[in-house]
Short mmCIF file of C-alpha atoms in Angstrom, two decimals:
data_model
loop_
_atom_site.label_atom_id
_atom_site.label_comp_id
_atom_site.label_asym_id
_atom_site.label_seq_id
_atom_site.Cartn_x
_atom_site.Cartn_y
_atom_site.Cartn_z
CA UNK U 1 238.75 -74.62 -105.96
CA UNK U 2 237.45 -72.33 -103.39
CA UNK U 3 234.25 -72.80 -101.84
CA UNK U 4 231.68 -70.21 -102.52
CA UNK U 5 231.03 -67.52 -99.92
CA UNK U 6 227.77 -68.12 -98.06
CA UNK U 7 225.57 -64.95 -97.88
CA UNK U 8 222.44 -65.09 -96.17
CA UNK U 9 219.88 -62.62 -97.62
CA UNK U 10 216.69 -61.12 -95.67
CA UNK U 11 213.83 -61.31 -97.94
CA UNK U 12 210.74 -59.20 -97.09
CA UNK U 13 208.52 -60.60 -100.08
CA UNK U 14 209.25 -57.28 -101.82
CA UNK U 15 211.13 -56.23 -105.15
CA UNK U 16 214.22 -54.70 -103.26
CA UNK U 17 215.30 -57.57 -101.48
CA UNK U 18 214.38 -60.12 -104.10
CA UNK U 19 216.61 -58.36 -106.53
CA UNK U 20 219.42 -58.17 -103.91
CA UNK U 21 219.35 -61.86 -103.61
CA UNK U 22 219.46 -62.24 -107.38
CA UNK U 23 222.42 -60.22 -107.90
CA UNK U 24 224.12 -62.19 -105.03
CA UNK U 25 223.50 -65.33 -106.89
CA UNK U 26 224.77 -63.80 -110.24
CA UNK U 27 228.20 -62.90 -108.20
CA UNK U 28 228.49 -66.76 -107.49
CA UNK U 29 227.71 -66.77 -103.95
CA UNK U 30 225.91 -69.42 -102.03
CA UNK U 31 222.66 -67.48 -101.15
CA UNK U 32 220.26 -68.53 -98.65
CA UNK U 33 216.84 -66.47 -98.21
CA UNK U 34 215.39 -65.73 -95.08
CA UNK U 35 212.00 -64.35 -94.14
CA UNK U 36 211.47 -62.48 -90.92
CA UNK U 37 208.06 -62.56 -89.34
CA UNK U 38 207.79 -59.55 -86.95
CA UNK U 39 204.13 -58.77 -86.40
CA UNK U 40 200.74 -60.49 -87.10
CA UNK U 41 198.39 -58.33 -88.76
CA UNK U 42 195.32 -58.56 -90.86
CA UNK U 43 194.43 -56.66 -94.39
CA UNK U 44 191.01 -55.41 -95.22
CA UNK U 45 190.15 -58.87 -96.31
CA UNK U 46 191.12 -60.70 -93.03
CA UNK U 47 194.33 -62.10 -94.70
CA UNK U 48 197.57 -62.20 -92.56
CA UNK U 49 199.88 -59.77 -94.71
CA UNK U 50 202.92 -61.50 -92.96
CA UNK U 51 201.78 -64.86 -94.59
CA UNK U 52 201.27 -63.33 -97.80
CA UNK U 53 204.95 -61.77 -97.82
CA UNK U 54 206.29 -64.99 -96.53
CA UNK U 55 204.80 -66.73 -99.54
CA UNK U 56 206.22 -64.07 -101.96
CA UNK U 57 209.56 -64.51 -100.41
CA UNK U 58 209.38 -68.38 -100.89
CA UNK U 59 208.59 -68.07 -104.51
CA UNK U 60 211.70 -65.85 -104.81
CA UNK U 61 213.82 -68.54 -103.68
CA UNK U 62 212.28 -71.08 -105.76
CA UNK U 63 212.49 -69.07 -109.10
CA UNK U 64 216.34 -68.27 -107.92
CA UNK U 65 216.86 -71.85 -106.86
CA UNK U 66 218.12 -70.87 -103.57
CA UNK U 67 217.43 -72.50 -99.86
CA UNK U 68 214.48 -70.64 -97.91
CA UNK U 69 214.28 -70.29 -94.21
CA UNK U 70 211.49 -68.41 -92.03
CA UNK U 71 212.29 -67.22 -88.55
CA UNK U 72 209.82 -65.60 -86.16
CA UNK U 73 210.63 -62.34 -83.86
CA UNK U 74 207.21 -61.51 -82.95
CA UNK U 75 208.37 -61.64 -79.17
CA UNK U 76 211.70 -59.76 -79.88
CA UNK U 77 209.85 -57.06 -81.74
CA UNK U 78 207.29 -56.59 -79.21
CA UNK U 79 209.63 -56.46 -76.50
CA UNK U 80 212.47 -54.24 -78.28
CA UNK U 81 210.59 -52.02 -81.00
CA UNK U 82 206.77 -51.61 -79.89
CA UNK U 83 207.13 -51.57 -76.30
CA UNK U 84 209.58 -48.72 -76.80
CA UNK U 85 207.20 -47.07 -79.49
CA UNK U 86 204.19 -47.27 -76.90
CA UNK U 87 206.39 -45.83 -74.24
CA UNK U 88 207.82 -42.92 -76.22
CA UNK U 89 203.98 -42.02 -77.27
CA UNK U 90 203.15 -42.18 -73.33
CA UNK U 91 206.00 -39.83 -72.88
CA UNK U 92 204.36 -37.43 -75.50
CA UNK U 93 207.39 -38.18 -77.93
CA UNK U 94 207.45 -38.82 -81.62
CA UNK U 95 209.30 -42.22 -82.12
CA UNK U 96 210.85 -43.68 -85.45
CA UNK U 97 210.32 -47.53 -84.77
CA UNK U 98 211.85 -48.41 -88.30
CA UNK U 99 215.47 -47.21 -86.85
CA UNK U 100 214.73 -49.11 -83.89
CA UNK U 101 213.64 -52.23 -85.65
CA UNK U 102 216.88 -52.23 -87.81
CA UNK U 103 219.03 -51.99 -84.57
CA UNK U 104 217.56 -54.91 -82.70
CA UNK U 105 215.78 -57.24 -85.09
CA UNK U 106 217.40 -57.04 -88.49
CA UNK U 107 220.88 -56.33 -87.69
CA UNK U 108 220.94 -58.01 -84.25
CA UNK U 109 218.73 -61.02 -84.25
CA UNK U 110 218.66 -62.04 -87.80
CA UNK U 111 222.42 -60.97 -87.95
CA UNK U 112 223.37 -63.44 -85.27
CA UNK U 113 220.89 -66.17 -86.52
CA UNK U 114 222.60 -65.91 -90.03
CA UNK U 115 226.14 -66.16 -88.80
CA UNK U 116 225.60 -68.59 -85.63
CA UNK U 117 222.69 -70.97 -86.92
CA UNK U 118 223.17 -71.01 -90.91
CA UNK U 119 226.97 -70.30 -90.72
CA UNK U 120 226.84 -67.31 -93.13
CA UNK U 121 229.94 -65.48 -94.42
CA UNK U 122 228.09 -62.46 -94.73
CA UNK U 123 224.55 -61.29 -94.64
CA UNK U 124 222.71 -59.02 -96.86
CA UNK U 125 219.83 -56.83 -97.37
CA UNK U 126 217.61 -54.93 -99.84
CA UNK U 127 218.52 -51.51 -98.32
CA UNK U 128 219.77 -49.01 -100.63
CA UNK U 129 223.01 -47.97 -98.83
CA UNK U 130 226.85 -48.60 -99.14
CA UNK U 131 229.63 -49.19 -96.94
CA UNK U 132 233.58 -48.18 -97.44
CA UNK U 133 234.11 -52.14 -97.87
CA UNK U 134 234.61 -53.80 -100.95
CA UNK U 135 232.68 -57.63 -100.96
CA UNK U 136 236.09 -59.64 -100.51
CA UNK U 137 236.89 -57.26 -97.35
CA UNK U 138 233.62 -58.08 -95.78
CA UNK U 139 234.17 -61.86 -96.33
CA UNK U 140 237.69 -61.18 -94.36
CA UNK U 141 235.97 -59.96 -91.30
CA UNK U 142 235.92 -62.02 -87.93
CA UNK U 143 233.49 -61.56 -84.97
CA UNK U 144 235.20 -59.99 -82.22
CA UNK U 145 233.91 -58.98 -78.84
CA UNK U 146 234.70 -55.27 -78.78
CA UNK U 147 235.28 -53.32 -75.30
CA UNK U 148 232.20 -51.09 -74.53
CA UNK U 149 232.32 -47.44 -73.50
CA UNK U 150 232.42 -43.91 -74.87
CA UNK U 151 236.12 -44.08 -76.61
CA UNK U 152 235.73 -47.75 -77.38
CA UNK U 153 237.27 -47.19 -80.86
CA UNK U 154 240.17 -45.42 -79.65
CA UNK U 155 241.57 -48.66 -78.17
CA UNK U 156 241.17 -50.75 -81.39
CA UNK U 157 244.00 -50.78 -84.09
CA UNK U 158 241.93 -51.39 -87.07
CA UNK U 159 240.07 -49.58 -90.18
CA UNK U 160 236.29 -48.99 -89.04
CA UNK U 161 233.56 -49.48 -91.74
CA UNK U 162 231.85 -46.49 -92.88
CA UNK U 163 228.22 -46.27 -93.82
CA UNK U 164 227.75 -44.22 -96.95
CA UNK U 165 224.50 -42.99 -98.64
CA UNK U 166 223.31 -44.78 -101.81
CA UNK U 167 223.79 -43.92 -105.30
CA UNK U 168 219.97 -43.08 -105.80
CA UNK U 169 219.98 -40.27 -103.14
CA UNK U 170 216.15 -40.04 -103.19
CA UNK U 171 215.85 -43.77 -102.13
CA UNK U 172 218.81 -43.63 -99.61
CA UNK U 173 217.96 -45.63 -96.35
CA UNK U 174 220.95 -44.80 -94.23
CA UNK U 175 218.66 -42.55 -92.23
CA UNK U 176 217.22 -45.94 -91.02
CA UNK U 177 220.60 -47.69 -90.56
CA UNK U 178 222.04 -44.96 -88.51
CA UNK U 179 221.97 -47.17 -85.11
CA UNK U 180 223.35 -50.27 -86.93
CA UNK U 181 226.61 -51.70 -85.04
CA UNK U 182 229.81 -51.72 -86.39
CA UNK U 183 229.90 -55.53 -86.04
CA UNK U 184 226.95 -56.10 -87.93
CA UNK U 185 227.83 -53.34 -90.49
CA UNK U 186 231.28 -55.02 -91.21
CA UNK U 187 229.67 -58.26 -92.43
CA UNK U 188 226.67 -56.80 -94.21
CA UNK U 189 226.45 -56.34 -97.99
CA UNK U 190 224.19 -53.77 -99.71
CA UNK U 191 223.74 -55.04 -103.22
CA UNK U 192 221.43 -52.29 -104.35
CA UNK U 193 223.91 -49.47 -102.91
CA UNK U 194 224.82 -48.43 -106.36
CA UNK U 195 221.61 -48.68 -108.18
CA UNK U 196 218.68 -46.69 -108.88
CA UNK U 197 214.74 -48.05 -108.06
CA UNK U 198 213.88 -47.92 -111.58
CA UNK U 199 216.90 -50.17 -112.74
CA UNK U 200 216.11 -52.73 -109.79
CA UNK U 201 212.41 -52.83 -111.08
CA UNK U 202 213.93 -53.30 -114.68
CA UNK U 203 216.15 -56.16 -113.22
CA UNK U 204 212.92 -57.81 -111.59
CA UNK U 205 211.03 -57.79 -114.65
CA UNK U 206 213.61 -59.24 -116.85
CA UNK U 207 214.35 -62.19 -114.41
CA UNK U 208 210.52 -63.68 -113.64
CA UNK U 209 209.96 -61.72 -110.58
CA UNK U 210 206.81 -59.86 -111.63
CA UNK U 211 204.97 -61.30 -108.34
CA UNK U 212 207.07 -58.75 -106.34
CA UNK U 213 206.83 -56.05 -109.07
CA UNK U 214 202.84 -55.90 -108.46
CA UNK U 215 202.87 -55.34 -104.81
CA UNK U 216 202.34 -51.75 -103.33
CA UNK U 217 205.57 -50.42 -102.46
CA UNK U 218 206.68 -51.32 -98.75
CA UNK U 219 207.65 -48.57 -96.29
CA UNK U 220 209.84 -50.98 -94.46
CA UNK U 221 209.78 -54.32 -92.52
CA UNK U 222 208.34 -52.73 -89.35
CA UNK U 223 204.63 -52.79 -88.59
CA UNK U 224 204.24 -49.11 -87.78
CA UNK U 225 206.79 -48.19 -91.12
CA UNK U 226 204.15 -49.71 -93.24
CA UNK U 227 201.32 -47.58 -91.86
CA UNK U 228 203.31 -44.46 -93.02
CA UNK U 229 203.32 -43.08 -89.72
CA UNK U 230 205.73 -40.52 -90.35
CA UNK U 231 203.51 -38.73 -92.97
CA UNK U 232 200.28 -39.25 -90.59
CA UNK U 233 202.35 -37.03 -87.88
CA UNK U 234 203.21 -34.45 -90.62
CA UNK U 235 199.13 -33.89 -91.55
CA UNK U 236 198.85 -31.62 -88.41
CA UNK U 237 197.85 -28.02 -89.99
CA UNK U 238 200.67 -26.85 -92.44
CA UNK U 239 201.47 -23.63 -90.97
CA UNK U 240 204.83 -21.38 -90.93
CA UNK U 241 203.88 -20.03 -87.45
CA UNK U 242 207.26 -19.34 -85.48
CA UNK U 243 206.21 -21.51 -82.64
CA UNK U 244 207.01 -24.78 -84.96
CA UNK U 245 210.69 -23.56 -85.57
CA UNK U 246 213.84 -24.25 -83.65
CA UNK U 247 217.20 -24.08 -84.20
CA UNK U 248 218.90 -25.81 -81.09
CA UNK U 249 218.16 -29.59 -79.61
CA UNK U 250 220.02 -32.13 -77.42
CA UNK U 251 220.46 -35.68 -78.18
CA UNK U 252 220.70 -38.74 -75.92
CA UNK U 253 224.37 -40.44 -76.07
CA UNK U 254 224.89 -40.68 -79.74
CA UNK U 255 225.59 -43.95 -81.64
CA UNK U 256 228.61 -43.07 -83.90
CA UNK U 257 229.02 -45.72 -86.46
CA UNK U 258 232.68 -45.59 -87.53
CA UNK U 259 234.33 -43.61 -85.06
CA UNK U 260 233.21 -42.98 -81.32
CA UNK U 261 233.20 -39.99 -81.10
CA UNK U 262 234.81 -38.50 -84.53
CA UNK U 263 238.18 -37.26 -83.60
CA UNK U 264 237.22 -33.70 -84.93
CA UNK U 265 234.74 -33.69 -82.25
CA UNK U 266 236.80 -34.77 -79.43
CA UNK U 267 239.72 -32.57 -80.56
CA UNK U 268 237.58 -29.13 -80.84
CA UNK U 269 234.50 -30.11 -78.69
CA UNK U 270 232.47 -28.84 -81.59
CA UNK U 271 232.05 -30.16 -85.08
CA UNK U 272 230.36 -28.74 -88.35
CA UNK U 273 228.27 -31.29 -90.19
CA UNK U 274 224.53 -31.86 -91.40
CA UNK U 275 221.64 -33.47 -89.83
CA UNK U 276 218.09 -34.76 -90.71
CA UNK U 277 215.41 -35.78 -88.54
CA UNK U 278 213.14 -37.36 -91.20
CA UNK U 279 213.69 -39.66 -94.24
CA UNK U 280 214.20 -37.63 -97.53
CA UNK U 281 214.19 -34.42 -95.80
CA UNK U 282 216.89 -32.11 -97.16
CA UNK U 283 220.13 -32.19 -94.91
CA UNK U 284 220.26 -29.13 -92.51
CA UNK U 285 223.86 -27.84 -91.83
CA UNK U 286 224.65 -27.54 -88.32
CA UNK U 287 227.18 -27.37 -85.27
CA UNK U 288 227.46 -30.20 -82.96
CA UNK U 289 228.77 -29.64 -79.44
CA UNK U 290 230.05 -32.62 -77.50
CA UNK U 291 229.08 -33.07 -73.58
CA UNK U 292 231.00 -35.36 -71.13
CA UNK U 293 228.40 -38.06 -71.21
CA UNK U 294 228.28 -38.45 -74.92
CA UNK U 295 225.36 -36.52 -75.69
CA UNK U 296 225.47 -33.56 -78.09
CA UNK U 297 223.99 -30.37 -78.58
CA UNK U 298 222.82 -29.58 -81.96
CA UNK U 299 222.83 -26.08 -83.32
CA UNK U 300 221.04 -25.71 -87.02
CA UNK U 301 222.38 -22.78 -89.08
CA UNK U 302 218.72 -21.82 -89.47
CA UNK U 303 215.78 -22.95 -87.66
CA UNK U 304 213.92 -25.95 -88.81
CA UNK U 305 210.46 -26.88 -88.73
CA UNK U 306 208.49 -29.73 -86.84
CA UNK U 307 211.24 -30.99 -84.47
CA UNK U 308 210.13 -33.16 -81.99
CA UNK U 309 211.61 -35.36 -78.96
CA UNK U 310 211.80 -39.10 -79.56
CA UNK U 311 212.79 -38.54 -83.15
CA UNK U 312 216.30 -39.43 -84.16
CA UNK U 313 218.86 -37.05 -85.33
CA UNK U 314 221.03 -38.44 -87.93
CA UNK U 315 224.26 -36.93 -89.06
CA UNK U 316 226.13 -36.79 -92.19
CA UNK U 317 229.61 -35.48 -93.00
CA UNK U 318 229.72 -35.49 -97.23
CA UNK U 319 228.40 -38.72 -98.11
CA UNK U 320 228.92 -40.63 -94.77
CA UNK U 321 226.27 -41.20 -92.34
CA UNK U 322 228.14 -40.89 -88.89
CA UNK U 323 225.43 -42.04 -86.81
CA UNK U 324 222.65 -40.91 -84.68
CA UNK U 325 221.03 -39.86 -81.40
CA UNK U 326 217.34 -39.62 -79.99
CA UNK U 327 216.20 -36.09 -79.54
CA UNK U 328 215.63 -35.60 -75.93
CA UNK U 329 215.13 -31.75 -75.62
CA UNK U 330 214.40 -28.71 -77.64
CA UNK U 331 215.74 -25.35 -77.27
CA UNK U 332 213.12 -22.34 -77.32
CA UNK U 333 211.20 -21.92 -80.57
CA UNK U 334 211.53 -18.84 -82.83
CA UNK U 335 208.25 -17.60 -81.28
CA UNK U 336 209.58 -17.34 -77.74
CA UNK U 337 212.72 -15.90 -78.99
CA UNK U 338 210.96 -13.18 -80.98
CA UNK U 339 208.66 -12.44 -77.97
CA UNK U 340 211.50 -12.08 -75.73
CA UNK U 341 213.43 -9.70 -77.84
CA UNK U 342 210.37 -7.60 -78.26
CA UNK U 343 210.18 -7.27 -74.43
CA UNK U 344 213.70 -6.87 -73.41
CA UNK U 345 217.11 -7.00 -74.92
CA UNK U 346 218.73 -8.60 -72.08
CA UNK U 347 217.91 -12.31 -73.52
CA UNK U 348 220.43 -11.47 -76.42
CA UNK U 349 222.83 -13.88 -74.53
CA UNK U 350 220.62 -16.85 -75.44
CA UNK U 351 219.02 -19.66 -73.53
CA UNK U 352 221.13 -20.73 -70.36
CA UNK U 353 220.65 -24.31 -71.15
CA UNK U 354 222.45 -24.12 -74.36
CA UNK U 355 225.51 -25.71 -75.65
CA UNK U 356 228.54 -25.47 -73.41
CA UNK U 357 226.37 -25.43 -70.29
CA UNK U 358 227.71 -28.70 -69.02
CA UNK U 359 226.28 -32.26 -68.88
CA UNK U 360 222.90 -32.72 -67.09
CA UNK U 361 222.10 -29.05 -67.05
CA UNK U 362 219.14 -27.63 -69.18
CA UNK U 363 215.24 -27.38 -68.87
CA UNK U 364 213.33 -30.39 -67.89
CA UNK U 365 210.88 -30.83 -70.84
#
């Protein structure tokens, strides 16, 4: 008789991760629940929200009759996520801590704890996302130290796992997973990938998980994410002034999930795809231009509103999330371009620091 596969599931105390653990249990896996404490914060009544979430996660494990563990990554969160958040703000940028948190905490610290300390065959989360691997393929993966470098995947004879959008397009969370490493993704299960949020709530209600249904909707495991910081930023005056619209940006070196870089981009130095820089915003058609240092220029088919340095440009091809890069530079606004055209027709060639000008060139912003 084959020993049951051991899956360690991250539990936040919310409904999504609770149902993820339940579904894994139904599949016959040996499931262990782990709650991560990343931040010490108090609610309006002076109660530690992390402690309350931990209690809710523990109760989920009791109901499902699975082991429960709690780990603290407060120090790691401060060093790898919140310090970066503060640094970006000091530089006048608009950071996205949820993407950074998933990269460094959930899919690095937690992943290695689950595999190395708890002996997990795979890890699982309550994210609405899918991968190109079936469950049994995930269990067959072995941890192998991968070579580093811009073209690291070119030297590996293997089929890389792809990150795919969830069936529920409104709840899809691949945006927040766009910096996750290939090694972690190869051993991760997303039980909610094919479900809608309404159906997840129905499952919770039918399986004695009412305590997680009564909670307010969480914005994510990260401190800043729970404060809906993204919406706060967007509550500047709603205006269609052309100074807010741009169609050109340059990223940092892109983290490509499955193929680094995509073969079409290497071959042609350009590639058509889509991108977004906010969760749930409509995908924008664009053309990527690859630079020698792994950064890319992104030229949007039409100008988009409210681009800001520090945000992540997340790239998609069909339902596949290709990866992401942090926005470092912006091209001129529609207002500047209009102003320039009204003065002279000499500027019709476009900005000198655009795609094809070579790495390291361009304006200092």
